[in-house]
Every structure is written in C-alpha cells, then in structure tokens.
Short mmCIF file of C-alpha atoms (C1' of nucleotides) in Angstrom, two decimals:
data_model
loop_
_atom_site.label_atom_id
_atom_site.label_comp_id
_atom_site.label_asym_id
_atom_site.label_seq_id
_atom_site.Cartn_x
_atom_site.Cartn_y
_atom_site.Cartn_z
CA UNK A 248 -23.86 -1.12 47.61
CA UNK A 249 -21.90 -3.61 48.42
CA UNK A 250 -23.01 -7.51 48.76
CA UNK A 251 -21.80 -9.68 50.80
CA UNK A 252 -19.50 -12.29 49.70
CA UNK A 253 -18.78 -14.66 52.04
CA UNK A 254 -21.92 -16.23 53.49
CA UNK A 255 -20.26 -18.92 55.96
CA UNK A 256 -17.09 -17.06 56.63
CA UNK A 257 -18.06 -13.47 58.28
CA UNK A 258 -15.69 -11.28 55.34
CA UNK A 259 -15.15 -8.83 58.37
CA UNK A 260 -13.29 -11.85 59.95
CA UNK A 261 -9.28 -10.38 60.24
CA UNK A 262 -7.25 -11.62 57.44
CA UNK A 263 -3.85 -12.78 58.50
CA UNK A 264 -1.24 -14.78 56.80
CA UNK A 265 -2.80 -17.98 57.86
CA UNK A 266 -6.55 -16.86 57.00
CA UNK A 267 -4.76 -16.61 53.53
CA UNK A 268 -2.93 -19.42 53.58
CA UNK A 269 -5.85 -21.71 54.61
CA UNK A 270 -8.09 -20.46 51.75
CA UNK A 271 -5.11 -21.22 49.42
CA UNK A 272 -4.81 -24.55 50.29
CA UNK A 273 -8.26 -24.90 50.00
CA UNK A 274 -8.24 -23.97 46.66
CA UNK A 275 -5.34 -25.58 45.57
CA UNK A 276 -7.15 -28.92 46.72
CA UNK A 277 -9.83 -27.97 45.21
CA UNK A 278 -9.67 -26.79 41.92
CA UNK A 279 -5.46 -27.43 41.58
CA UNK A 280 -2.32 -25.54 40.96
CA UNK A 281 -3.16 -23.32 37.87
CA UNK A 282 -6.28 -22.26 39.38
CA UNK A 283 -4.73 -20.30 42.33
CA UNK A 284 -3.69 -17.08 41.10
CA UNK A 285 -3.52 -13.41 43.38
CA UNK A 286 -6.56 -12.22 41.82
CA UNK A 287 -9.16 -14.84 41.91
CA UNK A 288 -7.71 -15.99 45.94
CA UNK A 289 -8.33 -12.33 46.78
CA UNK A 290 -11.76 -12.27 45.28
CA UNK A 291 -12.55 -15.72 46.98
CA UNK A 292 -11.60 -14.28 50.17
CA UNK A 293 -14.05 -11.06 49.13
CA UNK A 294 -11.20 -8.45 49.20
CA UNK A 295 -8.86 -6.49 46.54
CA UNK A 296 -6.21 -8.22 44.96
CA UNK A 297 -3.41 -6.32 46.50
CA UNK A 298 -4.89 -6.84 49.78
CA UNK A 299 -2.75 -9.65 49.91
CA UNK A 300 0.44 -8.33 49.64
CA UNK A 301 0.02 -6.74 52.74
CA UNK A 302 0.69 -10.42 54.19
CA UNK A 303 2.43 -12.06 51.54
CA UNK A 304 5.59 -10.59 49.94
CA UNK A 305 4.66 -12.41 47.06
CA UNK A 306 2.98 -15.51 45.23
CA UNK A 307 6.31 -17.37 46.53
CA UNK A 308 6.04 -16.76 49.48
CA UNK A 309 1.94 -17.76 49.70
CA UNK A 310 3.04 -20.93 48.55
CA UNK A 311 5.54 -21.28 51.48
CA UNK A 312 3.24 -20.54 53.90
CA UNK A 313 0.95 -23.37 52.32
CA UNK A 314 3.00 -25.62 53.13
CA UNK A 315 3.12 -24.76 56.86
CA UNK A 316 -0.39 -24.91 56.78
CA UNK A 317 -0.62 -28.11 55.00
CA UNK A 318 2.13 -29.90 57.44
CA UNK A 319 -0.08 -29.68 60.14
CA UNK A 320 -2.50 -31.88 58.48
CA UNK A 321 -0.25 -34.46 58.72
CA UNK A 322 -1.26 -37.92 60.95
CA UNK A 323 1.18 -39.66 62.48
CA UNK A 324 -0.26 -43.43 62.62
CA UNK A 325 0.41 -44.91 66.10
CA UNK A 326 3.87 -46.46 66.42
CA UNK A 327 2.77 -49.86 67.15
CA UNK A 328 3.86 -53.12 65.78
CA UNK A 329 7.62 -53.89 64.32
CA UNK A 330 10.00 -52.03 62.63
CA UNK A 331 8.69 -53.19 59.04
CA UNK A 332 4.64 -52.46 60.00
CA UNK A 333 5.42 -49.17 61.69
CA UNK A 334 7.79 -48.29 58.54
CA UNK A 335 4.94 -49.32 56.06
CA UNK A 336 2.51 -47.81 58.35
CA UNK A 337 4.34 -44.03 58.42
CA UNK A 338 5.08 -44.46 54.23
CA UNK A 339 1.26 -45.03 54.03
CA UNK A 340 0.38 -42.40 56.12
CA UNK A 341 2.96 -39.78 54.06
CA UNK A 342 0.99 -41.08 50.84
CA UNK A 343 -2.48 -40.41 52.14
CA UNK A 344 -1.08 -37.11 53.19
CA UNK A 345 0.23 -36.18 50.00
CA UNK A 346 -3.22 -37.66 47.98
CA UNK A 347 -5.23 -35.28 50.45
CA UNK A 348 -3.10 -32.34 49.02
CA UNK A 349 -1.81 -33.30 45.87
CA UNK A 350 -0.63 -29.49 45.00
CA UNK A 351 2.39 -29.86 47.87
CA UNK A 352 3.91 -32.46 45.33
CA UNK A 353 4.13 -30.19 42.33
CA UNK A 354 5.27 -27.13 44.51
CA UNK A 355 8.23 -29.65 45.63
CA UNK A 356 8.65 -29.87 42.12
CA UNK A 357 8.85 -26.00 41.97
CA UNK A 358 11.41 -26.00 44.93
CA UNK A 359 12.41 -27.62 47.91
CA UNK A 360 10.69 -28.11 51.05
CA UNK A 361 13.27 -27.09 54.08
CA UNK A 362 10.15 -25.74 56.27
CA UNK A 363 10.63 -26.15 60.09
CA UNK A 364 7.04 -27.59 59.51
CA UNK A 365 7.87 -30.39 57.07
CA UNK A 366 10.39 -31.35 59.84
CA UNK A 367 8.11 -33.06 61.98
CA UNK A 368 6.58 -35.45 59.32
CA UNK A 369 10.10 -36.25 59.06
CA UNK A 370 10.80 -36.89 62.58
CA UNK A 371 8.82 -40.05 62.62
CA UNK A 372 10.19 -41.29 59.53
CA UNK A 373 14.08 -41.38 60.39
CA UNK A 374 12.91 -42.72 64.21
CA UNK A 375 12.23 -45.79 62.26
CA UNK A 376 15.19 -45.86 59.99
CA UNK A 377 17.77 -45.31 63.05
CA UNK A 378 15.96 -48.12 65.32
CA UNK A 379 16.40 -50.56 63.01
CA UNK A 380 20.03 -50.01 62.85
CA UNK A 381 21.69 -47.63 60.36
CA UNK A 382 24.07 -44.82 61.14
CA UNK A 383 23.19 -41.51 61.16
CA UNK A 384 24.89 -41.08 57.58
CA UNK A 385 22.68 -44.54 56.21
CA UNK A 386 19.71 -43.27 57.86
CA UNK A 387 19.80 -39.69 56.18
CA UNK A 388 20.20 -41.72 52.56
CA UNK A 389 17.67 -44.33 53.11
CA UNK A 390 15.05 -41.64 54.35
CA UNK A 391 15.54 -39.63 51.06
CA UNK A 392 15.19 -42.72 49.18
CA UNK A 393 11.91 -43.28 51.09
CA UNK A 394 11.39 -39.66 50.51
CA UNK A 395 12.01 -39.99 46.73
CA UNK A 396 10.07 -42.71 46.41
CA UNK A 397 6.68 -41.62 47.91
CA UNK A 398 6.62 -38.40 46.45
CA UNK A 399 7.69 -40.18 42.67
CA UNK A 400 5.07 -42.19 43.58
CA UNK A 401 2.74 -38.83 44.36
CA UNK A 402 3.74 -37.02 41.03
CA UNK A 403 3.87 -39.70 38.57
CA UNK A 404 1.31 -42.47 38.88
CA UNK A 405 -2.34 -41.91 38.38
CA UNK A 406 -4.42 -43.24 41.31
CA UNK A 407 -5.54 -46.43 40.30
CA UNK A 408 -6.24 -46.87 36.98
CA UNK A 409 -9.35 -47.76 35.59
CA UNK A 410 -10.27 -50.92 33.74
CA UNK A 411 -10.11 -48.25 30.63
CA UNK A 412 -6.99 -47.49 31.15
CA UNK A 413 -5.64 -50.58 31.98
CA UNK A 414 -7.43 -52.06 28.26
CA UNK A 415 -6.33 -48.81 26.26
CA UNK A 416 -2.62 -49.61 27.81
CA UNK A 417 -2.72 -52.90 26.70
CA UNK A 418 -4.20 -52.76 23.52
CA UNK A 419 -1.19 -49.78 22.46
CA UNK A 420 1.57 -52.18 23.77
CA UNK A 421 -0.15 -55.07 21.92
CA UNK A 422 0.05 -53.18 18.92
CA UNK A 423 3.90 -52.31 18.70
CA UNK A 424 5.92 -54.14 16.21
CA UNK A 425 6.58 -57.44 17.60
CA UNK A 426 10.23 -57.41 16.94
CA UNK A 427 11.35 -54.07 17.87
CA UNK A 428 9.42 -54.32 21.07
CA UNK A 429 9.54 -57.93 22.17
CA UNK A 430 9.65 -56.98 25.91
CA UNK A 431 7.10 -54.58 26.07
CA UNK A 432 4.74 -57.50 24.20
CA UNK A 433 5.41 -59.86 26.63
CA UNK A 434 4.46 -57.32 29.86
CA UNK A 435 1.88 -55.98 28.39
CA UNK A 436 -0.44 -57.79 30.44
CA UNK A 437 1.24 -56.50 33.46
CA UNK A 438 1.58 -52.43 32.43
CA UNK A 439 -2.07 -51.70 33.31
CA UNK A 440 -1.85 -53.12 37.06
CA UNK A 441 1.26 -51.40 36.86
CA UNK A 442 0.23 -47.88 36.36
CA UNK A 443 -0.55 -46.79 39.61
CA UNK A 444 -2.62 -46.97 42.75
CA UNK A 445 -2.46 -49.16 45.86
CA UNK A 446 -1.20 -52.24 45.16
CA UNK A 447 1.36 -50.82 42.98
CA UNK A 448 2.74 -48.54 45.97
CA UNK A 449 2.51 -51.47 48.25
CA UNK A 450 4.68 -53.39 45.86
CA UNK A 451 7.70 -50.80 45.17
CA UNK A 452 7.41 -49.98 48.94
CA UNK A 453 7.89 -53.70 49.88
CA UNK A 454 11.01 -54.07 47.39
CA UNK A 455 12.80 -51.28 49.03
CA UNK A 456 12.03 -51.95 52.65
CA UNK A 457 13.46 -55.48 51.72
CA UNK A 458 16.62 -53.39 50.36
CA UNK A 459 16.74 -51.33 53.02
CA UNK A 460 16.81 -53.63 55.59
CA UNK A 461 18.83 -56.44 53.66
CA UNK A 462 21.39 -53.34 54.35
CA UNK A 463 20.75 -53.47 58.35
CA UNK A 464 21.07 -57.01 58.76
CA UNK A 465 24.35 -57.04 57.27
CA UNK A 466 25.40 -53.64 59.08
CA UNK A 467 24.62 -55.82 62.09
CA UNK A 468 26.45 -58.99 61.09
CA UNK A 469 29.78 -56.83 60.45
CA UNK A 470 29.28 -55.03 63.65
CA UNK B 309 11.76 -2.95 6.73
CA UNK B 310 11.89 -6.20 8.31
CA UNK B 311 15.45 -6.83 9.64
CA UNK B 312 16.63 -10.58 9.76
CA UNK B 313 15.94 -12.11 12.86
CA UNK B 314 17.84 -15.42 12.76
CA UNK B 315 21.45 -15.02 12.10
CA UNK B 316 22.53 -18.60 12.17
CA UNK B 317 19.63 -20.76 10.92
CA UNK B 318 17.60 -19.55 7.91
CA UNK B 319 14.00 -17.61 8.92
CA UNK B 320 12.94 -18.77 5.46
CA UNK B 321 13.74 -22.35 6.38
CA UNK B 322 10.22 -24.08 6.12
CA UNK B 323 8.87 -24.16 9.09
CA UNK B 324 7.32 -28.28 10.23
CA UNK B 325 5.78 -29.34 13.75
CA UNK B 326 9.35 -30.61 14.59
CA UNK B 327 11.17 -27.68 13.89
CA UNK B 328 8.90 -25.77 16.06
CA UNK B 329 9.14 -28.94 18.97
CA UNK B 330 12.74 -28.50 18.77
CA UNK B 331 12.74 -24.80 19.22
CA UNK B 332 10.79 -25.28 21.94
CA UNK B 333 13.06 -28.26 23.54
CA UNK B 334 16.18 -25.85 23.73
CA UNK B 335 13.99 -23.08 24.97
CA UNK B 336 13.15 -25.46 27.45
CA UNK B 337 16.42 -26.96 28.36
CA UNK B 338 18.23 -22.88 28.22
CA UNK B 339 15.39 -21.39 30.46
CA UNK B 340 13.27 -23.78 32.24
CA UNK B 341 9.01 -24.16 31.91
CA UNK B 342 7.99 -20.84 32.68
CA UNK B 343 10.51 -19.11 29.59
CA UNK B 344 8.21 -21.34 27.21
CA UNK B 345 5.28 -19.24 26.14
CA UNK B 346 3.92 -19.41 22.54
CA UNK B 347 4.47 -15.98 22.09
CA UNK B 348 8.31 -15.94 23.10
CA UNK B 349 8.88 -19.23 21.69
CA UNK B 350 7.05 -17.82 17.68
CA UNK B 351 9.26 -14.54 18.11
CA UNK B 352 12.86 -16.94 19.18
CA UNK B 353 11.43 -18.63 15.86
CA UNK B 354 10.97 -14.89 13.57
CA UNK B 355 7.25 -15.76 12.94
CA UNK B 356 4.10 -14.50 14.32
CA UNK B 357 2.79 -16.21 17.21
CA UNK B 358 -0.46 -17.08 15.54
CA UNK B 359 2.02 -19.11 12.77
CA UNK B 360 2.63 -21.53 15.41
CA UNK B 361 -1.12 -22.26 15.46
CA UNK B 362 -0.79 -23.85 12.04
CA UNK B 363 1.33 -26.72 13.14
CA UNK B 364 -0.03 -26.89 16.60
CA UNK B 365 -3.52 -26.98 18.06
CA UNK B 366 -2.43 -25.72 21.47
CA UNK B 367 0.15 -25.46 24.10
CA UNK B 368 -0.86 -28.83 25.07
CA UNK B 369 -0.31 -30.62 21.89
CA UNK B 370 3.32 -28.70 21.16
CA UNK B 371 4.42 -30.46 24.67
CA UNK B 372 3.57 -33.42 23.35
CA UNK B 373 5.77 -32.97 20.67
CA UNK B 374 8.76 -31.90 22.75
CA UNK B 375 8.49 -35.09 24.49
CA UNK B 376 8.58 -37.09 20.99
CA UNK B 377 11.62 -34.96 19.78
CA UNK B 378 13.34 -35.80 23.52
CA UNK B 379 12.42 -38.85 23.31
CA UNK B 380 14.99 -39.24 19.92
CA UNK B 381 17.94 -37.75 22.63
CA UNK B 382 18.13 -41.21 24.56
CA UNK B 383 21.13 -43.13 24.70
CA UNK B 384 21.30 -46.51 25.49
CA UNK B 385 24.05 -47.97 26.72
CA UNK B 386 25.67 -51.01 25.53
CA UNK B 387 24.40 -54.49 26.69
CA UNK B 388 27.01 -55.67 28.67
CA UNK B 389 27.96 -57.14 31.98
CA UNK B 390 25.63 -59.22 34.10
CA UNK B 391 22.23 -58.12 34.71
CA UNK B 392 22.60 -55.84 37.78
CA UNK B 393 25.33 -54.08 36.27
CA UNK B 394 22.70 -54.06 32.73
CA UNK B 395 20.10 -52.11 34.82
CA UNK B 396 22.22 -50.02 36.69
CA UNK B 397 23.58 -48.62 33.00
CA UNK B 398 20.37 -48.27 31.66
CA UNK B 399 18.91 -46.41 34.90
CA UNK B 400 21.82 -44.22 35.10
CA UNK B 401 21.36 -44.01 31.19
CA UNK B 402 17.72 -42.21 31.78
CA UNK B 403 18.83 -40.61 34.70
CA UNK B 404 21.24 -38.80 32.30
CA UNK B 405 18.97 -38.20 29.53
CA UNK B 406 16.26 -36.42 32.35
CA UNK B 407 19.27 -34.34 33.24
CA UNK B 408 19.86 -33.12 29.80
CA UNK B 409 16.37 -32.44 29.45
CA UNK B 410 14.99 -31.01 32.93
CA UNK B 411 11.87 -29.93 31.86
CA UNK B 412 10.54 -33.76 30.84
CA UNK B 413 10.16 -34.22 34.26
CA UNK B 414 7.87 -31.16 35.18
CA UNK B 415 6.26 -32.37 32.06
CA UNK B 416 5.40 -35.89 33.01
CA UNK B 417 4.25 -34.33 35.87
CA UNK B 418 1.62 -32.51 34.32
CA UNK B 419 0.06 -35.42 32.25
CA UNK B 420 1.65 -38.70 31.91
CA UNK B 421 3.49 -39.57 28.87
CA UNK B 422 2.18 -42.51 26.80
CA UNK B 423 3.88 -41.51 23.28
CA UNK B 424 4.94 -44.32 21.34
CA UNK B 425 8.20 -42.51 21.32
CA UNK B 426 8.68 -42.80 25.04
CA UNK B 427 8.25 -46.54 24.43
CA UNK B 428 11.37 -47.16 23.16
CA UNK B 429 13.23 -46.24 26.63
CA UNK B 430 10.74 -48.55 27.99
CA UNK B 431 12.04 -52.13 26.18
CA UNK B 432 15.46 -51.55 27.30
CA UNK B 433 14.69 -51.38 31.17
CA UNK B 434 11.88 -54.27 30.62
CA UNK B 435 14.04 -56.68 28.94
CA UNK B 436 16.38 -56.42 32.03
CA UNK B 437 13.79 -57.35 34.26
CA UNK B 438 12.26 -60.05 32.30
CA UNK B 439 15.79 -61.16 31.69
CA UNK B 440 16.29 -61.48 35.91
CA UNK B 441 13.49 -64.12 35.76
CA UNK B 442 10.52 -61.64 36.77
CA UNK B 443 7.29 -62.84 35.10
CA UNK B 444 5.18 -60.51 33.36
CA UNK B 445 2.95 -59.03 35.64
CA UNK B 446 5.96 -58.42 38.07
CA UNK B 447 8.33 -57.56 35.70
CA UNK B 448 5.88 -54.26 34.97
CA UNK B 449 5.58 -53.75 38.40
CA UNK B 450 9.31 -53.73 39.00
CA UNK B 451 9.46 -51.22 36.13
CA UNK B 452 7.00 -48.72 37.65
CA UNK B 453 8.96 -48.78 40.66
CA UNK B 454 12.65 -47.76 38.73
CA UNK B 455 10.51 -45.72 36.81
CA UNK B 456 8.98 -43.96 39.66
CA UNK B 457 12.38 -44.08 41.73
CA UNK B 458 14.53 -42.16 38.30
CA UNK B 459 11.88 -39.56 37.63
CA UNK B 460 11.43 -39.11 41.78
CA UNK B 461 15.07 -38.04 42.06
CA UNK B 462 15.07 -35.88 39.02
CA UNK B 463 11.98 -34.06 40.25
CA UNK B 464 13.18 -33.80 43.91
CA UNK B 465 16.51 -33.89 44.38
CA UNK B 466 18.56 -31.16 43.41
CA UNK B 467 21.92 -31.81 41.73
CA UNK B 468 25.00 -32.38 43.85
CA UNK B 469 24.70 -30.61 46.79
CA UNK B 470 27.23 -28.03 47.45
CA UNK B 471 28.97 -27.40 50.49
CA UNK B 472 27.09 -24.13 51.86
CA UNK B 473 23.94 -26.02 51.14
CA UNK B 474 24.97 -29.35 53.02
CA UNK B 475 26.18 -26.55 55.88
CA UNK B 476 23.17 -24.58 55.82
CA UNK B 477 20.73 -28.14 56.24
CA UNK B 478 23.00 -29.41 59.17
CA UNK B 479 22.32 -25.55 61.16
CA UNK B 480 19.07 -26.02 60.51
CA UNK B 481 18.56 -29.58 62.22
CA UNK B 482 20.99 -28.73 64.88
CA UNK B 483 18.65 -25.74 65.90
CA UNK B 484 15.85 -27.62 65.75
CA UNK B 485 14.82 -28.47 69.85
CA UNK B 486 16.51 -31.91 70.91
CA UNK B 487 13.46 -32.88 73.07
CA UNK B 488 10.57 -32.68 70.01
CA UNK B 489 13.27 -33.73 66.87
CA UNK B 490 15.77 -36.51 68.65
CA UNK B 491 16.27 -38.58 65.39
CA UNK B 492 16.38 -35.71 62.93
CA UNK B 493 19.26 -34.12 65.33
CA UNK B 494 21.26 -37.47 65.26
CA UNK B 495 20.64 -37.86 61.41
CA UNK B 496 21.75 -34.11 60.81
CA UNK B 497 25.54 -35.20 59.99
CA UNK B 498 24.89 -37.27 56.95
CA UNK B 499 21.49 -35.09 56.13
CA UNK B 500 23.43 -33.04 53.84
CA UNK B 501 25.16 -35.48 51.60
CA UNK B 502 22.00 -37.06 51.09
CA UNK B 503 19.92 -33.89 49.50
CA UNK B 504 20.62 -35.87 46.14
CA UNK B 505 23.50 -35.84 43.69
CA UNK B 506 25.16 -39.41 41.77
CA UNK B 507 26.21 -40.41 45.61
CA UNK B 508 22.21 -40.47 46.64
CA UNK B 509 21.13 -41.77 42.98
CA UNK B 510 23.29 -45.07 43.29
CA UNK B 511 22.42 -45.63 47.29
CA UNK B 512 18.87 -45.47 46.82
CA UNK B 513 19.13 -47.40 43.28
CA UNK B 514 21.17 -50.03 44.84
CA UNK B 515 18.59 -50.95 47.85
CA UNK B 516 15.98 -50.87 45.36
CA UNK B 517 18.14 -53.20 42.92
CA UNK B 518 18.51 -55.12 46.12
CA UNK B 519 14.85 -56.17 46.52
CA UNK B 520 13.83 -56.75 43.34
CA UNK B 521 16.76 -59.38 42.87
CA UNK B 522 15.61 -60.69 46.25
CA UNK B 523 12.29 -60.68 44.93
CA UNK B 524 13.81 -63.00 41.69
CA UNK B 525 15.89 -65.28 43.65
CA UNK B 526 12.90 -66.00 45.54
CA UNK B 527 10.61 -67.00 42.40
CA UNK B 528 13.65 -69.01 41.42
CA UNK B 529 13.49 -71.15 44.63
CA UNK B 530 9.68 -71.42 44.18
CA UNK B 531 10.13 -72.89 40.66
"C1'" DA C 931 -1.92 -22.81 1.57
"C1'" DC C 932 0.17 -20.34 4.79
"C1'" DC C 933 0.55 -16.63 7.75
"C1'" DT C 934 -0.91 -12.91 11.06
"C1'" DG C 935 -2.64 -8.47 13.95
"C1'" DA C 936 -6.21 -7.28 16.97
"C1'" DA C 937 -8.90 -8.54 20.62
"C1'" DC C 938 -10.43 -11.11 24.82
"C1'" DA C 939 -9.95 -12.85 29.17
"C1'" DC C 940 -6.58 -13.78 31.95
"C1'" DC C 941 -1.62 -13.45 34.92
"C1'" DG C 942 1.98 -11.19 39.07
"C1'" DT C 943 3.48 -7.10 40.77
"C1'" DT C 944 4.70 -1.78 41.24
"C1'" DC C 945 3.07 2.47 42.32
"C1'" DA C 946 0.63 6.07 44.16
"C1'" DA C 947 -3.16 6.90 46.51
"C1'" DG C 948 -7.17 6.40 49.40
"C1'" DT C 949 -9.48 5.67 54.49
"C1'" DA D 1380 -2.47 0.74 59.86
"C1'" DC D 1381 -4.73 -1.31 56.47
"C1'" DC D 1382 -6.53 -1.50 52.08
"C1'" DT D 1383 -6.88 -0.75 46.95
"C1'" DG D 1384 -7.60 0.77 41.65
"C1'" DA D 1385 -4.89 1.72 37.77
"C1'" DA D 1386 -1.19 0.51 35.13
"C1'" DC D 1387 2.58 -2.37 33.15
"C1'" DA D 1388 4.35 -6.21 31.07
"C1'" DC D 1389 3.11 -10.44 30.39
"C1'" DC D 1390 -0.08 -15.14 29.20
"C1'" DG D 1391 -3.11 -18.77 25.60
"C1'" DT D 1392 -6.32 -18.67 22.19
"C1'" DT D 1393 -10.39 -17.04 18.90
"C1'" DC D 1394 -11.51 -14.57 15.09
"C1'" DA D 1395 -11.42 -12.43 10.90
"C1'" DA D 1396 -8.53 -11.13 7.66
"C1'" DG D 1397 -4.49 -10.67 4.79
"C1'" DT D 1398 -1.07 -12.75 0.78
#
DNA sequence: ACCTGAACACCGTTCAAGT
DNA sequence: ACCTGAACACCGTTCAAGT
C-alpha cells in the first residue's frame, strides 16, 4: 500500500548521483540552505533516507556534487565589444549566476570551490584579464579580486532594497548622536541606495575595473 | 552532589545577556558556528540550557548579541598620514578585527547586521571618504564597496596560502586540457599566491583604492 | 524572580539487515 | 546490487513545573 510520490518524475526513474544532486539544487533554490537535510531530500525524491548514501559518502560530499551541477548552469555572455564591456558583461553574467543559486555563495562560505567544474566559469574571466595586458601573476590577483568582489557582493547585500528599507536606514542613521556620528549624519541620505542591488554592483564594479586597468595602462607604459 | 563546573570564573557569578554573548563569542572564535548550540554553549556556562532562555528569546536574538559584544573588540587605528594611507589603516583595521572574530562573517551572512554597535566601525571608514571629497550619496556607495570588498575576502579567501596548497592549485590547472582552459593554464603560476592572504588583501584593496580616488579627482575637476 | 527537566520535532550517520 | 529501519548522539524550543 504504497502511494505514489512523485507524480511528474516517474519514482522508478534510476537514482544516480546527479538525479540527487539535481533535486538538491532544486531545493536549495528553493526553499534555501537549512532546509536541505538527508532526510527530507530522500523523502522528496520518494525513497529512504539512507538510500542516499549509496551515492553520496556524505552530506559533504552532496554539496560538492551541487556545485558540479550548478556550474553547468552557467552562461557565458557572447564575447563581443571591448575589453571593459566584455569584462562588465562576464561580472554581470557571474552575478546573475550566483542570484539564480544563491545557496553556492554560502557553501563557498563553508569551503572552497576547486571543482574542475567551477573552472570553466573561470576560463572566461581571466581571458579578459590577460588580453588586456597583465602577467600571468597580475592576472591571477586581479581575477580573485573580481572573484572577491562578486561573491561579497552575492553574500552581503540584499537585492535591492526597498523604499522601506531605504526610509528605516535613514531614519536610524538620522537618529545617532550628532557628534559622535557626524559622518554617518551626513551620508545618511546615501546608505539606503547604498545597500544593495543593481546600481550599487554597477558602481563598485566600475571603481575596480577603473583600478584594474589604471594598473594595465601603466604596465604598458613601463613596458 | 553537584561538582563545580567552572574552575576559573565563578558559576555563581550572576549570570546577564552579555555574559552569556560573551560565552558564546569565545565559543565561537575556539570552535567555529557549528560548536555553538544552546545546549553546549548553557553546559560551557554550568546552567541548564533552558536558563539561557531567560536572557534570550532565541538563537537568533543571542547572535545578535555576539555581534554587539564584537562589535566593542574594534580597534581603530590612529588618524594619521594622508588619506589613502587613513583608509588603508582603517580597512586593514577591520580586516583584523574579522580575523579575530571569524564567525562575524558567516554571521553577516546569515542576516545583515544593522546594530547600532556595528555603527561605530562605520564613521571611521565614512569620514575617510567624505574627507577624499566624495559627496554623500557616493561617499555611501564607496563604503558598500570596501565594505563588500573586506567582508568578501574574509568569507572567501582562506588565510595565507601555504606552500602544498599553492602546489596542489598549480597541478590542478596544469592538468586541466590546454585546448578548452588556455588562459587558466597561463595564469596557473601566480594562481596560487593569489588564493588570499595580506599579499591578495592589499592588491585587490589597492586597485579598488585606485578608482575611487580616480573617481574623486574627477569630481574635483568637475567643480 | 529565576531556573530547569521532560518532551517534541527535528538533524547526520553507523550498523545490521532485508530483497 | 541496491535499498532501508532502527538506533545513537545530537539540534532549538515549548511547556509545565520547581525553588
């Protein structure tokens, strides 16, 4: 007396490592880190919890082989245009990636990312950095600065704040004593834009292409 | 027959929110997120986990009050030098104070910190940029982007590299097929050094320095 | 006022067993 | 070969009760 579980997906369908991965991911999107556990993937997928470890060593190693499934998902954007648009144009594309699966940028957090599969994502991004000029060594630093700053970005800024937020922001700055916290005062109207979203990721990524490439013009002038 | 539990500092010791927050803080810093569990954290304290309850209203809240008593552990650094050298102190400054206190970073990450507390960090780096000649609006803007760049590294860059690690990173992009991965096979020599450690901090911190002095300079000449 | 054990609804994983 | 329930050592939190 068993019902079935799984009216799309046919339950009889052969698990594998990826099956499991994929309804992971899923999840993860879904419903977010604390909600994927061994137990309630294995009921999702309409089998018994230890089911799993038949395919997965362990919860670690699940979360590895999200990744690889989640890499795949990434879209390169066509490499058209100069340096600076295709640069912007890959950082953008990294960013959508990561706001499509926002769980890859806390299980960063939890430990690096070395995957074969992150590799390509990466592939395209250095391309970039070497053509316009660094060295190898530059191009490594300035691609984990890139790096840093998209997942930062990722992990610590809100998408973009509401015109709540933004008005509850202000209103706490305004209300710090004026002469302990003269700078904060005078941003305050600033802070909400600030917080996150678009134009604020556009902004920091602007100031450190202009770094970044302040760095190759003079690498080509002492050459 | 209760034995005493706490040889150094006295069980009896009234027990307040902040003791408890501070308990929790060098759990936190000794063992990492996961060692933090009311129940562990009430028996490292001699009192029954429901006790904590009294002070705290959740897991949630007691967080919150880690951050506040972390918040206390920042050192600023003395106001000297010209500006760029003022903001590279103070960066490095909370750059330090994240390393003393890893888990702040795993906590922004879970809900972003708006405690008055944290505010005081805040009017050190803002006064900097307001100082440089950044109006308001960008002068927040250029915050969120060293904010986003210092917590970025802390959450995704591992300390110094060491040697086997930098080793084991170059195999791995060296193995990686030339025809598919040509810049990530040319970038594999300075790959290593740039995992993260001081070296990586002050590159990237310098381009992004770079641009937002640019970005100064520029409203200057507009005046 | 301050503290707390028992209980509930969860975890990841080991083990020994089922088909 | 593939799957799994029971058990163990954990969670955060509610509740009802102790002093």
């Amino acid at each position: 007396v068993s019902p079935p579980r799984q009216p799309a997906t046919d339950r009889s369908a052969a698990l594998s490592r990826e099956t499991i991965a994929r309804a992971a991911l899923a999840l993860l999107d879904a419903e977010g880190l604390d909600a994927l556990s061994m137990r309630r993937l294995a009921s999702d997928l309409g089998v018994g919890t230890m089911t799993l470890y038949g395919y997965v060593r362990s919860k670690r190693e699940l979360l590895a082989a999200v990744v690889d499934v989640a890499a795949e998902d990434f879209v390169a954007p066509p490499a058209t245009g100069d340096l600076r648009a295709r640069a912007t144009a890959f950082l953008r594309a990294v960013s959508d990636w990561l706001e499509r699966h926002p769980a890859l940028v806390a299980l960063r957090d939890e430990e690096p990312i070395v995957r074969p599969s992150a590799f390509s994502v990466s592939e395209h991004g250095m391309r970039i950095l070497l053509d316009m000029g660094l060295g190898p060594e530059e191009a490594a630093r300035a691609f984990r600065l890139l790096f840093t700053y998209v997942f930062g970005h990722a992990a610590f800024s809100p998408r973009a704040p509401t015109p709540d937020e933004q008005r509850a922001l202000h209103a706490a700055l305004l209300s710090l004593p004026e002469d302990e916290f003269p700078a904060m005062r005078t941003a305050a109207a600033g802070a909400g834009a600030a917080l996150g979203g678009e134009a604020q990721f556009r902004y920091g990524l602007e100031r450190i292409l202009d770094g970044i490439e302040a760095r190759a013009a003079q690498l080509r002038r002492d050459r």
